[in-house]
Amino acid sequence: MRLAPFALLSLCAAPAAAQTVTPLAEARLRYEHVEQDGLPQDSDAVTVRVRTGVQAAMGRFSALVQAQGNLAILPDYFDGLHGPATLRPLVADPQNIAIYRAQLRYAAPGVALTAGRQTIVLDDERFVGTAGMRNNSQSFDAVRAELSPVKGIKADVSYVWSIRTINGIDGRAARPTAINGDTVLANLGWASPIGTLTGFAYLIDEDAAAVQGYRLSSQTYGGRLAGARAIGKAKLAYQLSYARQSDYHRNPNRYAADYWLADVGFDLNGPKLGAGYEVLGADTGRNGGVALTSFQTPLSSIFKFQGWADKFTTTPADGIRDAYASAGWGWKQLGTLKAVSLTAVYHRFESDRLVRHYGDEIDLLASARIGRTTASLRYADYNADRLFTDTSKLWLQLDWSL
């Protein structure tokens, strides 16, 4: 970790003609309001997140350092670390200042090697991502190799010794700043005629007793097909995925659970339609119904999946079946606004084991870009049946990047 800033200074000291220096800057202003049945007060969070840094490149080598800070202007919320959890709903954006990325990179045709604190995004982020919706996004202390030995084939392998969580520098106990362990993330992809076919193996070692007593350590093996086809002026996109997960390393549970996904989307050159069915299964053996013996995805960008109300950040003991459908409309430009989009998503949640109805959720999103700023209005409403309580969330957000 200490090599990246030193190497960056060394590159910056090289002759100007031999290297390039790129400033990095981005900012986010967000208001988040949460109402949750059973809690006496609502949460209201106005936060500002700023990231700044610099990247220097010389030939095939580059070094990058980027810091991030989160300031709570209106801190009327429970951030997971401060204050009692029995008064207000969780908004997992504690105040923070930290190094987000500090990495060295070598890139040449067919090979890229990255060492240090970095972001790792694999496929659609279902298993490994940045948790980008949260202000203190997830990053990894790791060594990563991306290899393309022949056209259409890519191998992506990372060894991770520390996961930098969304809890920030004040993280502790079950919400630590970082989780150490010996984690291996491996992907092998082939660009086939019908889409990218990927095989993966994720050996997650969360070697921290305070985090669920090691019960989020798992080994997951599976495959994914993702492709798209033009149909006249329309575009069809599709995904199919299957994985099998079981306990790993110091996990005291003994379990095995399956994952399934089928997803299809139509872009009709303006109107957009989509539907899918995702299953995070539960163990059906003697551990059936025991907490954390269902399919877990602790390194994912979980906000993107199973509803924006964030009720399923940890998969329930009996698993989840998520049947969902979406509709929307997109415009490249409306007056001075660019990338304008409207989206509505409906989820129906059931358990995988014993098939009980958990609840339903409706998610709504409107977004547009003006210059370097993207504005978004987002709403989520979870209507509970047999799990959790009714919850609604509202976000007003501005994102700016250099």
Short mmCIF file of C-alpha atoms in Angstrom, two decimals:
data_model
loop_
_atom_site.label_atom_id
_atom_site.label_comp_id
_atom_site.label_asym_id
_atom_site.label_seq_id
_atom_site.Cartn_x
_atom_site.Cartn_y
_atom_site.Cartn_z
CA MET A 1 0.00 0.00 0.00
CA ARG A 2 2.90 2.41 0.70
CA LEU A 3 4.38 1.85 -2.77
CA ALA A 4 1.61 3.59 -4.71
CA PRO A 5 2.12 7.16 -3.37
CA PHE A 6 5.92 6.78 -3.70
CA ALA A 7 5.64 5.53 -7.28
CA LEU A 8 3.22 8.32 -8.11
CA LEU A 9 5.71 10.93 -6.91
CA SER A 10 8.44 9.22 -8.92
CA LEU A 11 6.35 9.30 -12.09
CA CYS A 12 5.42 12.93 -11.55
CA ALA A 13 9.13 13.79 -11.21
CA ALA A 14 9.89 12.26 -14.63
CA PRO A 15 10.30 14.55 -17.69
CA ALA A 16 6.97 16.04 -18.74
CA ALA A 17 7.32 14.74 -22.28
CA ALA A 18 7.57 11.17 -21.02
CA GLN A 19 4.57 11.10 -18.73
CA THR A 20 1.02 12.38 -18.30
CA VAL A 21 -0.67 13.51 -15.12
CA THR A 22 -4.48 13.44 -14.87
CA PRO A 23 -6.37 15.06 -11.99
CA LEU A 24 -9.30 13.13 -10.51
CA ALA A 25 -12.26 14.92 -8.94
CA GLU A 26 -15.89 14.09 -8.27
CA ALA A 27 -18.57 15.21 -5.84
CA ARG A 28 -22.00 14.04 -4.70
CA LEU A 29 -24.70 15.93 -2.83
CA ARG A 30 -27.57 13.78 -1.59
CA TYR A 31 -30.69 14.01 0.52
CA GLU A 32 -32.04 10.65 1.73
CA HIS A 33 -35.31 10.27 3.66
CA VAL A 34 -36.35 6.95 5.20
CA GLU A 35 -39.58 5.95 6.94
CA GLN A 36 -39.79 2.52 8.56
CA ASP A 37 -42.70 1.07 10.53
CA GLY A 38 -41.79 0.16 14.08
CA LEU A 39 -39.29 3.00 14.57
CA PRO A 40 -40.46 6.19 16.29
CA GLN A 41 -38.52 8.64 14.11
CA ASP A 42 -37.69 9.00 10.42
CA SER A 43 -34.19 9.41 9.05
CA ASP A 44 -33.15 12.52 7.15
CA ALA A 45 -29.61 12.61 5.81
CA VAL A 46 -28.02 15.39 3.78
CA THR A 47 -24.51 14.29 2.87
CA VAL A 48 -21.68 15.54 0.69
CA ARG A 49 -19.16 13.09 -0.69
CA VAL A 50 -15.97 14.35 -2.34
CA ARG A 51 -13.27 12.34 -4.06
CA THR A 52 -10.04 13.84 -5.27
CA GLY A 53 -6.77 12.46 -6.49
CA VAL A 54 -4.29 12.21 -9.31
CA GLN A 55 -3.12 9.60 -11.79
CA ALA A 56 0.31 9.65 -13.39
CA ALA A 57 1.26 7.46 -16.33
CA MET A 58 4.56 6.83 -18.04
CA GLY A 59 4.68 4.29 -20.84
CA ARG A 60 2.98 1.11 -19.69
CA PHE A 61 3.12 2.02 -16.02
CA SER A 62 0.75 4.18 -14.02
CA ALA A 63 0.14 5.10 -10.40
CA LEU A 64 -3.05 6.45 -8.87
CA VAL A 65 -3.97 7.90 -5.49
CA GLN A 66 -7.52 8.97 -4.64
CA ALA A 67 -9.00 10.04 -1.30
CA GLN A 68 -12.67 10.19 -0.40
CA GLY A 69 -14.49 12.05 2.33
CA ASN A 70 -18.12 12.05 3.46
CA LEU A 71 -19.65 14.90 5.48
CA ALA A 72 -23.08 14.75 7.09
CA ILE A 73 -24.63 18.22 6.84
CA LEU A 74 -27.96 17.03 8.27
CA PRO A 75 -27.14 14.02 10.49
CA ASP A 76 -30.66 13.07 11.59
CA TYR A 77 -30.16 9.39 10.83
CA PHE A 78 -28.66 6.17 12.17
CA ASP A 79 -25.43 5.51 10.24
CA GLY A 80 -24.84 2.03 11.70
CA LEU A 81 -22.13 3.22 14.09
CA HIS A 82 -23.44 6.16 16.13
CA GLY A 83 -26.63 6.34 18.14
CA PRO A 84 -29.22 3.67 18.94
CA ALA A 85 -30.63 1.58 16.10
CA THR A 86 -34.04 1.57 17.79
CA LEU A 87 -34.87 5.22 17.04
CA ARG A 88 -34.22 5.84 13.34
CA PRO A 89 -33.82 3.73 10.18
CA LEU A 90 -30.36 2.96 8.84
CA VAL A 91 -28.68 5.20 6.27
CA ALA A 92 -25.28 3.53 5.90
CA ASP A 93 -23.26 6.68 5.16
CA PRO A 94 -21.16 7.48 8.25
CA GLN A 95 -18.86 10.49 8.14
CA ASN A 96 -15.46 9.47 6.86
CA ILE A 97 -12.17 10.49 5.33
CA ALA A 98 -9.89 7.83 3.89
CA ILE A 99 -7.79 6.63 0.98
CA TYR A 100 -10.22 5.14 -1.52
CA ARG A 101 -7.66 3.97 -4.08
CA ALA A 102 -3.84 3.80 -4.09
CA GLN A 103 -2.57 1.54 -6.80
CA LEU A 104 0.21 0.70 -9.23
CA ARG A 105 -0.68 -0.61 -12.68
CA TYR A 106 1.13 -2.14 -15.63
CA ALA A 107 -0.81 -2.45 -18.88
CA ALA A 108 0.28 -3.92 -22.19
CA PRO A 109 -1.53 -5.66 -25.04
CA GLY A 110 -3.14 -8.75 -23.56
CA VAL A 111 -2.09 -8.14 -19.95
CA ALA A 112 -2.84 -5.74 -17.09
CA LEU A 113 -1.50 -6.06 -13.56
CA THR A 114 -2.77 -3.90 -10.69
CA ALA A 115 -1.49 -3.87 -7.10
CA GLY A 116 -2.69 -1.88 -4.11
CA ARG A 117 -6.01 -0.46 -2.99
CA GLN A 118 -8.35 -0.62 -5.97
CA THR A 119 -11.90 -1.12 -7.15
CA ILE A 120 -12.87 -4.51 -8.61
CA VAL A 121 -16.04 -4.87 -10.67
CA LEU A 122 -16.87 -8.29 -12.10
CA ASP A 123 -19.70 -8.83 -14.59
CA ASP A 124 -22.88 -7.08 -13.40
CA GLU A 125 -21.57 -6.64 -9.80
CA ARG A 126 -23.90 -9.36 -8.49
CA PHE A 127 -21.02 -11.05 -6.71
CA VAL A 128 -18.21 -8.46 -6.71
CA GLY A 129 -18.59 -4.68 -7.02
CA THR A 130 -18.01 -1.27 -5.46
CA ALA A 131 -21.31 -0.74 -3.59
CA GLY A 132 -21.33 2.58 -5.41
CA MET A 133 -24.67 3.80 -4.05
CA ARG A 134 -23.13 4.25 -0.63
CA ASN A 135 -20.88 7.27 -0.13
CA ASN A 136 -18.01 5.28 1.38
CA SER A 137 -17.83 2.84 -1.50
CA GLN A 138 -16.16 -0.54 -1.24
CA SER A 139 -12.59 -1.09 -2.42
CA PHE A 140 -10.05 -3.87 -2.12
CA ASP A 141 -6.42 -4.23 -1.07
CA ALA A 142 -5.43 -6.72 -3.71
CA VAL A 143 -3.25 -7.90 -6.55
CA ARG A 144 -5.16 -8.34 -9.80
CA ALA A 145 -4.17 -9.86 -13.15
CA GLU A 146 -6.27 -9.41 -16.31
CA LEU A 147 -5.04 -11.55 -19.18
CA SER A 148 -6.25 -11.86 -22.79
CA PRO A 149 -3.99 -14.51 -24.36
CA VAL A 150 -6.10 -14.80 -27.52
CA LYS A 151 -8.88 -12.72 -29.03
CA GLY A 152 -12.21 -13.28 -27.31
CA ILE A 153 -10.74 -14.87 -24.16
CA LYS A 154 -10.14 -13.01 -20.91
CA ALA A 155 -8.95 -14.31 -17.56
CA ASP A 156 -9.39 -12.07 -14.49
CA VAL A 157 -7.86 -13.25 -11.20
CA SER A 158 -7.47 -11.29 -7.95
CA TYR A 159 -5.98 -12.11 -4.59
CA VAL A 160 -7.55 -9.88 -1.92
CA TRP A 161 -6.12 -9.57 1.58
CA SER A 162 -8.38 -6.78 2.85
CA ILE A 163 -11.86 -5.55 1.96
CA ARG A 164 -12.37 -1.84 2.71
CA THR A 165 -16.00 -1.57 3.72
CA ILE A 166 -18.63 1.18 3.50
CA ASN A 167 -18.33 1.79 7.25
CA GLY A 168 -15.38 4.19 7.01
CA ILE A 169 -12.60 4.86 9.49
CA ASP A 170 -14.89 4.70 12.54
CA GLY A 171 -16.04 1.19 11.67
CA ARG A 172 -15.97 -1.32 14.50
CA ALA A 173 -17.33 -4.66 15.72
CA ALA A 174 -19.89 -6.08 13.27
CA ARG A 175 -19.42 -3.01 11.01
CA PRO A 176 -15.62 -2.83 10.72
CA THR A 177 -13.49 -0.48 8.64
CA ALA A 178 -11.92 -3.45 6.90
CA ILE A 179 -12.26 -7.23 6.79
CA ASN A 180 -9.06 -9.21 6.32
CA GLY A 181 -8.64 -12.68 4.87
CA ASP A 182 -7.30 -14.63 1.92
CA THR A 183 -9.91 -14.11 -0.80
CA VAL A 184 -9.53 -15.24 -4.40
CA LEU A 185 -11.78 -13.91 -7.19
CA ALA A 186 -11.43 -15.65 -10.56
CA ASN A 187 -13.25 -15.14 -13.86
CA LEU A 188 -12.69 -16.72 -17.26
CA GLY A 189 -14.73 -15.23 -20.11
CA TRP A 190 -15.24 -16.14 -23.76
CA ALA A 191 -16.91 -13.80 -26.26
CA SER A 192 -19.04 -16.43 -28.00
CA PRO A 193 -21.33 -15.74 -30.96
CA ILE A 194 -24.38 -15.66 -28.65
CA GLY A 195 -22.84 -13.54 -25.88
CA THR A 196 -20.09 -13.51 -23.28
CA LEU A 197 -19.89 -16.85 -21.51
CA THR A 198 -18.15 -16.59 -18.13
CA GLY A 199 -17.09 -19.20 -15.63
CA PHE A 200 -16.26 -17.96 -12.15
CA ALA A 201 -14.92 -19.05 -8.79
CA TYR A 202 -15.16 -16.76 -5.76
CA LEU A 203 -13.42 -17.99 -2.60
CA ILE A 204 -14.39 -15.42 0.02
CA ASP A 205 -12.52 -15.52 3.32
CA GLU A 206 -14.00 -12.99 5.76
CA ASP A 207 -11.62 -13.73 8.61
CA ALA A 208 -13.27 -11.53 11.24
CA ALA A 209 -15.13 -13.15 14.12
CA ALA A 210 -17.17 -10.00 14.77
CA VAL A 211 -18.67 -10.19 11.28
CA GLN A 212 -21.28 -12.93 11.65
CA GLY A 213 -18.79 -15.26 13.35
CA TYR A 214 -17.00 -16.10 10.04
CA ARG A 215 -20.35 -17.21 8.57
CA LEU A 216 -19.99 -15.07 5.42
CA SER A 217 -16.95 -17.02 4.25
CA SER A 218 -18.02 -19.05 1.24
CA GLN A 219 -16.90 -20.69 -1.98
CA THR A 220 -19.02 -20.03 -5.05
CA TYR A 221 -18.64 -21.65 -8.48
CA GLY A 222 -20.82 -20.91 -11.46
CA GLY A 223 -21.36 -19.63 -14.97
CA ARG A 224 -23.05 -16.72 -16.72
CA LEU A 225 -24.17 -15.91 -20.25
CA ALA A 226 -24.83 -12.27 -21.15
CA GLY A 227 -25.57 -11.07 -24.66
CA ALA A 228 -27.52 -8.68 -26.84
CA ARG A 229 -29.14 -8.81 -30.28
CA ALA A 230 -30.46 -6.13 -32.61
CA ILE A 231 -34.01 -6.74 -33.82
CA GLY A 232 -34.67 -4.07 -36.39
CA LYS A 233 -34.28 -0.79 -34.53
CA ALA A 234 -34.86 -2.50 -31.19
CA LYS A 235 -32.30 -4.25 -28.98
CA LEU A 236 -32.77 -7.43 -26.99
CA ALA A 237 -30.49 -8.04 -24.00
CA TYR A 238 -30.44 -11.25 -21.97
CA GLN A 239 -28.68 -12.90 -19.03
CA LEU A 240 -28.63 -16.45 -17.70
CA SER A 241 -26.65 -17.47 -14.65
CA TYR A 242 -26.24 -20.39 -12.25
CA ALA A 243 -23.96 -20.83 -9.24
CA ARG A 244 -23.46 -23.19 -6.34
CA GLN A 245 -22.24 -21.94 -2.96
CA SER A 246 -21.01 -23.72 0.14
CA ASP A 247 -19.11 -22.96 3.35
CA TYR A 248 -15.42 -22.07 3.19
CA HIS A 249 -12.42 -21.66 5.45
CA ARG A 250 -13.44 -20.96 9.09
CA ASN A 251 -17.20 -20.84 8.47
CA PRO A 252 -18.74 -23.07 11.20
CA ASN A 253 -21.91 -23.67 9.17
CA ARG A 254 -22.07 -26.60 6.78
CA TYR A 255 -24.37 -25.77 3.91
CA ALA A 256 -24.86 -25.73 0.14
CA ALA A 257 -27.22 -23.43 -1.77
CA ASP A 258 -27.94 -22.59 -5.41
CA TYR A 259 -28.28 -19.35 -7.34
CA TRP A 260 -30.33 -18.84 -10.51
CA LEU A 261 -30.97 -15.86 -12.73
CA ALA A 262 -32.92 -15.35 -15.96
CA ASP A 263 -33.24 -11.77 -17.18
CA VAL A 264 -34.39 -10.17 -20.44
CA GLY A 265 -34.67 -6.56 -21.52
CA PHE A 266 -36.01 -4.79 -24.62
CA ASP A 267 -34.85 -1.34 -25.73
CA LEU A 268 -37.38 -0.15 -28.29
CA ASN A 269 -35.43 2.99 -29.18
CA GLY A 270 -37.13 4.97 -26.44
CA PRO A 271 -39.46 2.66 -24.53
CA LYS A 272 -37.72 0.04 -22.38
CA LEU A 273 -39.17 -3.15 -20.95
CA GLY A 274 -37.61 -5.81 -18.79
CA ALA A 275 -38.36 -8.84 -16.65
CA GLY A 276 -36.45 -11.38 -14.66
CA TYR A 277 -36.45 -14.07 -12.02
CA GLU A 278 -33.63 -14.41 -9.50
CA VAL A 279 -33.27 -17.07 -6.82
CA LEU A 280 -30.82 -17.01 -3.93
CA GLY A 281 -31.47 -20.45 -2.57
CA ALA A 282 -31.55 -21.90 0.91
CA ASP A 283 -29.93 -25.06 2.16
CA THR A 284 -32.49 -27.86 2.10
CA GLY A 285 -30.61 -30.31 4.30
CA ARG A 286 -30.35 -30.42 8.07
CA ASN A 287 -29.34 -26.73 8.08
CA GLY A 288 -32.51 -25.62 6.29
CA GLY A 289 -33.90 -22.48 7.90
CA VAL A 290 -30.70 -21.71 9.84
CA ALA A 291 -29.38 -18.15 9.46
CA LEU A 292 -26.59 -17.71 6.91
CA THR A 293 -27.00 -21.15 5.34
CA SER A 294 -28.63 -19.49 2.33
CA PHE A 295 -26.82 -18.05 -0.70
CA GLN A 296 -24.94 -14.87 0.35
CA THR A 297 -23.26 -12.13 -1.72
CA PRO A 298 -21.27 -10.03 0.80
CA LEU A 299 -19.01 -8.39 -1.84
CA SER A 300 -21.75 -7.38 -4.27
CA SER A 301 -23.14 -3.96 -5.11
CA ILE A 302 -26.29 -5.15 -3.39
CA PHE A 303 -28.31 -1.95 -3.95
CA LYS A 304 -28.63 -2.83 -7.65
CA PHE A 305 -30.49 -6.04 -6.82
CA GLN A 306 -33.69 -7.05 -5.01
CA GLY A 307 -35.07 -3.58 -4.51
CA TRP A 308 -33.68 -0.20 -3.52
CA ALA A 309 -35.23 -0.30 -0.07
CA ASP A 310 -32.26 -2.51 0.92
CA LYS A 311 -34.31 -5.01 2.89
CA PHE A 312 -32.26 -7.99 1.65
CA THR A 313 -28.64 -6.94 2.16
CA THR A 314 -28.27 -10.30 3.90
CA THR A 315 -30.17 -13.21 2.38
CA PRO A 316 -32.79 -14.56 4.82
CA ALA A 317 -32.36 -18.09 6.18
CA ASP A 318 -35.02 -19.44 3.81
CA GLY A 319 -33.55 -17.73 0.73
CA ILE A 320 -35.20 -15.35 -1.75
CA ARG A 321 -37.16 -15.69 -4.96
CA ASP A 322 -37.39 -12.33 -6.69
CA ALA A 323 -39.77 -12.00 -9.65
CA TYR A 324 -39.45 -8.52 -11.15
CA ALA A 325 -40.53 -6.43 -14.11
CA SER A 326 -39.52 -2.97 -15.29
CA ALA A 327 -40.72 -0.33 -17.71
CA GLY A 328 -39.24 2.98 -18.69
CA TRP A 329 -38.42 5.51 -21.35
CA GLY A 330 -35.15 7.08 -22.38
CA TRP A 331 -34.19 10.14 -24.43
CA LYS A 332 -30.69 11.03 -25.58
CA GLN A 333 -31.55 14.70 -25.25
CA LEU A 334 -34.49 16.87 -24.21
CA GLY A 335 -33.61 20.54 -24.64
CA THR A 336 -30.53 21.15 -22.51
CA LEU A 337 -30.95 17.82 -20.71
CA LYS A 338 -29.03 14.75 -21.86
CA ALA A 339 -29.38 11.04 -21.05
CA VAL A 340 -32.89 11.55 -19.70
CA SER A 341 -34.54 8.42 -18.33
CA LEU A 342 -37.64 7.35 -16.41
CA THR A 343 -37.81 3.88 -14.86
CA ALA A 344 -40.31 1.91 -12.77
CA VAL A 345 -39.58 -1.52 -11.28
CA TYR A 346 -41.87 -3.96 -9.45
CA HIS A 347 -40.56 -6.80 -7.25
CA ARG A 348 -42.42 -9.70 -5.68
CA PHE A 349 -40.35 -11.42 -2.99
CA GLU A 350 -40.89 -14.95 -1.73
CA SER A 351 -38.81 -17.40 0.25
CA ASP A 352 -37.04 -20.20 -1.60
CA ARG A 353 -37.58 -22.73 1.16
CA LEU A 354 -41.25 -23.28 2.12
CA VAL A 355 -42.29 -20.57 -0.40
CA ARG A 356 -43.75 -17.81 1.75
CA HIS A 357 -44.55 -14.33 0.51
CA TYR A 358 -42.11 -11.82 2.03
CA GLY A 359 -43.51 -8.65 0.49
CA ASP A 360 -43.57 -6.45 -2.61
CA GLU A 361 -41.64 -3.38 -3.67
CA ILE A 362 -42.04 -0.58 -6.18
CA ASP A 363 -38.98 1.44 -7.27
CA LEU A 364 -39.10 4.66 -9.31
CA LEU A 365 -36.25 6.64 -10.86
CA ALA A 366 -35.92 9.82 -12.94
CA SER A 367 -32.49 11.06 -14.01
CA ALA A 368 -30.87 13.50 -16.45
CA ARG A 369 -27.47 15.03 -17.13
CA ILE A 370 -26.55 18.69 -17.57
CA GLY A 371 -22.92 19.17 -18.51
CA ARG A 372 -20.84 17.26 -15.98
CA THR A 373 -23.67 16.97 -13.46
CA THR A 374 -26.22 14.16 -13.23
CA ALA A 375 -29.41 14.80 -11.27
CA SER A 376 -31.62 11.97 -10.04
CA LEU A 377 -34.83 11.51 -8.08
CA ARG A 378 -35.35 8.01 -6.69
CA TYR A 379 -38.10 6.40 -4.60
CA ALA A 380 -38.55 2.93 -3.10
CA ASP A 381 -41.55 1.51 -1.26
CA TYR A 382 -41.40 -1.93 0.40
CA ASN A 383 -44.78 -3.35 1.44
CA ALA A 384 -44.13 -6.11 3.97
CA ASP A 385 -46.13 -9.32 4.28
CA ARG A 386 -44.33 -11.98 6.33
CA LEU A 387 -40.85 -10.44 6.61
CA PHE A 388 -39.55 -7.08 7.84
CA THR A 389 -41.75 -3.99 8.09
CA ASP A 390 -43.12 -1.43 5.63
CA THR A 391 -40.32 0.90 4.51
CA SER A 392 -40.17 3.82 2.09
CA LYS A 393 -37.13 5.77 0.92
CA LEU A 394 -36.64 8.94 -1.11
CA TRP A 395 -33.40 10.26 -2.62
CA LEU A 396 -32.54 13.57 -4.27
CA GLN A 397 -29.04 13.41 -5.67
CA LEU A 398 -26.52 15.44 -7.70
CA ASP A 399 -23.34 13.80 -9.02
CA TRP A 400 -20.54 15.81 -10.61
CA SER A 401 -17.30 14.53 -12.09
CA LEU A 402 -14.33 16.18 -13.76
#
